[in-house]
Amino acid sequence: CMTGQSMRSNGVAGRSVAGPRPQDPLLLSIDQEGGRVQRVKEGATAFPPLRWVGNTGDADLVRRHAIALAKEVAALGFNVNWSPVTDVDSNPANPVIGDRAYSRSAVEVAACVSACVEATQSSGIMSCAKHFPGHGDTAQDSHEGGHDDQDEPHPDSQGDLVGGGDQALFVLKPAARAHLEDLGELRH
């Protein structure tokens, strides 16, 4: 995941990337979204699940939560966080998403994700929105096997999810994801 500015300044936009270049920064990433997905636990803040934050309906609280999490991610030595979850929790039988999603409403998820990404990236941490277009409506753990997620409800990637300009967030489109899955284990 790269911001629009980093893709433009590195000349990545509009071309395929063969590999890292000497001037490209080393990307150190972590999956530290809070709740039950918090890879560093010992000595780290126990952040609540995104649902708890989303349930408040307070965009300022979403931003403050994202800034606090971004500061902690930076203090741990990382510059990319595999967060936030963009899935809509549309299937109560789903074993994976649940309280990891901001909401059961695509509109509410889009508002929270937008606030989170903006706050995270303004704090100097690259944000990688994940499971796009989603696995919020699956009845199985998609980390354990494939699933068809083309018809799942999700925030509109062309407008509602994140703003444009330097804070644009790039996510894997289905065609690119299918190609990368052929190369190896890719689930996000």
Coordinates of C-alpha atoms in Angstrom, one line a residue:
C1 CA 0.0 0.0 0.0
M2 CA 1.3 3.4 -0.9
T3 CA -0.2 6.9 -0.7
G4 CA -0.9 8.7 -3.9
Q5 CA 1.9 11.1 -3.2
S6 CA 4.5 8.4 -2.7
M7 CA 3.4 6.6 -5.9
R8 CA 3.6 9.9 -7.9
S9 CA 7.0 10.9 -6.4
N10 CA 8.5 7.5 -6.9
G11 CA 7.2 7.2 -10.4
V12 CA 5.2 4.1 -9.6
A13 CA 1.8 5.4 -10.8
G14 CA 1.0 4.1 -14.3
R15 CA 3.7 1.5 -14.6
S16 CA 4.4 -1.9 -13.3
V17 CA 7.0 -2.2 -10.6
A18 CA 9.8 -4.7 -11.1
G19 CA 11.2 -4.4 -7.7
P20 CA 12.5 -2.0 -5.0
R21 CA 14.8 0.8 -6.0
P22 CA 17.7 2.1 -3.8
Q23 CA 15.9 5.3 -3.0
D24 CA 12.6 3.6 -2.0
P25 CA 12.0 3.4 1.8
L26 CA 12.1 0.1 3.5
L27 CA 8.5 -0.8 4.4
L28 CA 8.2 -2.3 7.9
S29 CA 4.6 -3.4 8.4
I30 CA 2.5 -4.8 11.2
D31 CA -1.1 -6.0 11.6
Q32 CA -2.0 -3.9 14.7
E33 CA -5.7 -3.0 14.3
G34 CA -6.7 -3.4 17.9
G35 CA -9.1 -5.8 19.5
R36 CA -8.3 -9.5 18.8
V37 CA -5.9 -8.6 15.9
Q38 CA -3.0 -7.0 17.7
R39 CA 0.3 -8.7 16.8
V40 CA 2.3 -7.0 19.5
K41 CA 0.6 -7.4 22.9
E42 CA 3.2 -7.5 25.6
G43 CA 4.2 -3.9 26.5
A44 CA 1.7 -2.4 24.0
T45 CA -1.5 -0.6 24.6
A46 CA -4.6 -2.9 24.4
F47 CA -6.6 -0.9 21.9
P48 CA -10.3 -1.8 21.6
P49 CA -11.9 -3.5 18.5
L50 CA -12.8 -1.1 15.7
R51 CA -16.6 -1.8 16.3
W52 CA -16.4 -0.2 19.8
V53 CA -15.0 2.9 18.2
G54 CA -17.4 2.9 15.3
N55 CA -20.4 2.4 17.6
T56 CA -19.8 5.8 19.1
G57 CA -20.7 7.5 15.8
D58 CA -18.1 10.1 16.7
A59 CA -15.7 10.8 13.8
D60 CA -13.4 12.8 16.1
L61 CA -13.0 9.8 18.3
V62 CA -12.2 7.6 15.3
R63 CA -9.5 10.1 14.3
R64 CA -8.1 10.3 17.9
H65 CA -8.1 6.5 18.1
A66 CA -6.3 6.2 14.8
I67 CA -3.7 8.8 15.8
A68 CA -3.0 7.0 19.1
L69 CA -2.6 3.7 17.3
A70 CA -0.4 5.3 14.6
K71 CA 1.9 6.8 17.3
E72 CA 2.2 3.4 18.9
V73 CA 2.9 1.7 15.6
A74 CA 5.7 4.2 15.0
A75 CA 7.1 3.7 18.5
L76 CA 7.2 0.0 17.8
G77 CA 9.4 0.8 14.7
F78 CA 6.9 0.2 11.9
N79 CA 5.8 2.6 9.1
V80 CA 2.9 0.6 7.6
N81 CA -0.1 -0.7 9.5
W82 CA -2.5 -3.3 7.9
S83 CA -5.5 -1.4 9.2
P84 CA -8.2 -0.4 9.1
V85 CA -10.6 -3.2 8.2
T86 CA -13.0 -2.0 5.5
D87 CA -15.3 -4.9 5.7
V88 CA -19.0 -4.4 6.5
D89 CA -20.1 -6.9 9.1
S90 CA -23.1 -8.0 7.1
N91 CA -23.1 -11.7 8.2
P92 CA -23.5 -12.5 11.9
A93 CA -22.3 -16.1 11.1
N94 CA -18.9 -14.8 9.9
P95 CA -16.2 -16.2 12.1
V96 CA -13.6 -13.6 11.0
I97 CA -14.9 -10.1 10.9
G98 CA -17.5 -9.3 13.7
D99 CA -16.2 -6.6 16.0
R100 CA -13.2 -6.0 13.7
A101 CA -15.5 -4.0 11.3
Y102 CA -16.5 -0.5 12.3
S103 CA -20.2 -1.2 11.6
R104 CA -22.9 -3.3 9.9
S105 CA -23.6 -0.3 7.6
A106 CA -21.5 0.4 4.5
V107 CA -22.1 4.1 4.9
E108 CA -20.8 4.1 8.5
V109 CA -17.9 1.9 7.6
A110 CA -16.9 4.3 4.8
A111 CA -17.0 7.3 7.1
C112 CA -15.0 5.6 9.8
V113 CA -12.4 4.2 7.4
S114 CA -12.0 7.6 5.7
A115 CA -11.4 9.3 9.1
C116 CA -9.0 6.6 10.2
V117 CA -6.9 6.6 7.1
E118 CA -6.6 10.3 7.0
A119 CA -5.6 10.5 10.7
T120 CA -3.2 7.5 10.4
Q121 CA -1.4 8.9 7.3
S122 CA -1.2 12.4 8.7
S123 CA 0.6 10.8 11.7
G124 CA 3.3 9.5 9.3
I125 CA 2.1 5.8 9.1
M126 CA 1.0 4.3 5.8
S127 CA -2.5 2.8 6.2
C128 CA -3.4 -0.4 4.3
A129 CA -7.1 -0.9 4.1
K130 CA -7.9 -4.6 4.1
H131 CA -9.9 -7.2 3.0
F132 CA -11.1 -5.3 -0.1
P133 CA -13.6 -5.8 -1.5
G134 CA -14.2 -7.8 1.6
H135 CA -15.0 -10.9 3.4
G136 CA -17.6 -9.5 5.7
D137 CA -20.4 -11.6 4.3
T138 CA -18.6 -15.0 4.2
A139 CA -19.6 -17.9 6.5
Q140 CA -16.0 -19.3 6.5
D141 CA -12.6 -18.0 7.5
S142 CA -11.3 -16.7 4.1
H143 CA -7.7 -17.0 5.5
E144 CA -8.3 -20.7 5.3
G145 CA -9.5 -20.9 1.7
G146 CA -10.9 -19.0 -1.2
H147 CA -14.3 -17.4 -1.4
D148 CA -16.2 -15.3 -3.9
D149 CA -16.5 -11.8 -2.5
Q150 CA -17.7 -10.0 -5.6
D151 CA -21.3 -9.4 -4.4
E152 CA -20.5 -8.5 -0.8
P153 CA -21.5 -5.0 0.4
H154 CA -18.6 -2.7 0.9
P155 CA -17.8 1.0 0.8
D156 CA -17.4 2.4 -2.7
S157 CA -13.8 2.3 -3.6
Q158 CA -14.2 5.1 -6.1
G159 CA -15.4 7.7 -3.7
D160 CA -16.8 6.9 -0.3
L161 CA -13.8 5.1 1.2
V162 CA -11.1 7.6 1.1
G163 CA -10.4 11.1 -0.2
G164 CA -8.2 11.9 -3.2
G165 CA -5.0 13.8 -3.5
D166 CA -1.9 12.9 -1.4
Q167 CA -4.0 10.9 1.0
A168 CA -5.4 8.5 -1.6
L169 CA -5.3 4.9 -0.5
F170 CA -4.6 2.2 -3.0
V171 CA -6.1 -1.3 -2.5
L172 CA -5.8 -4.5 -4.5
K173 CA -8.5 -4.8 -7.1
P174 CA -9.8 -8.3 -7.8
A175 CA -7.9 -8.8 -11.1
A176 CA -4.6 -7.8 -9.5
R177 CA -5.3 -9.9 -6.4
A178 CA -6.1 -12.9 -8.5
H179 CA -2.7 -12.5 -10.4
L180 CA -0.8 -12.1 -7.1
E181 CA -2.6 -15.1 -5.5
D182 CA -1.2 -17.2 -8.4
L183 CA 2.3 -16.2 -7.3
G184 CA 1.9 -17.3 -3.7
E185 CA 0.0 -16.9 -0.5
L186 CA -1.9 -13.7 -0.6
R187 CA -5.0 -13.3 1.6
H188 CA -5.2 -9.5 2.2

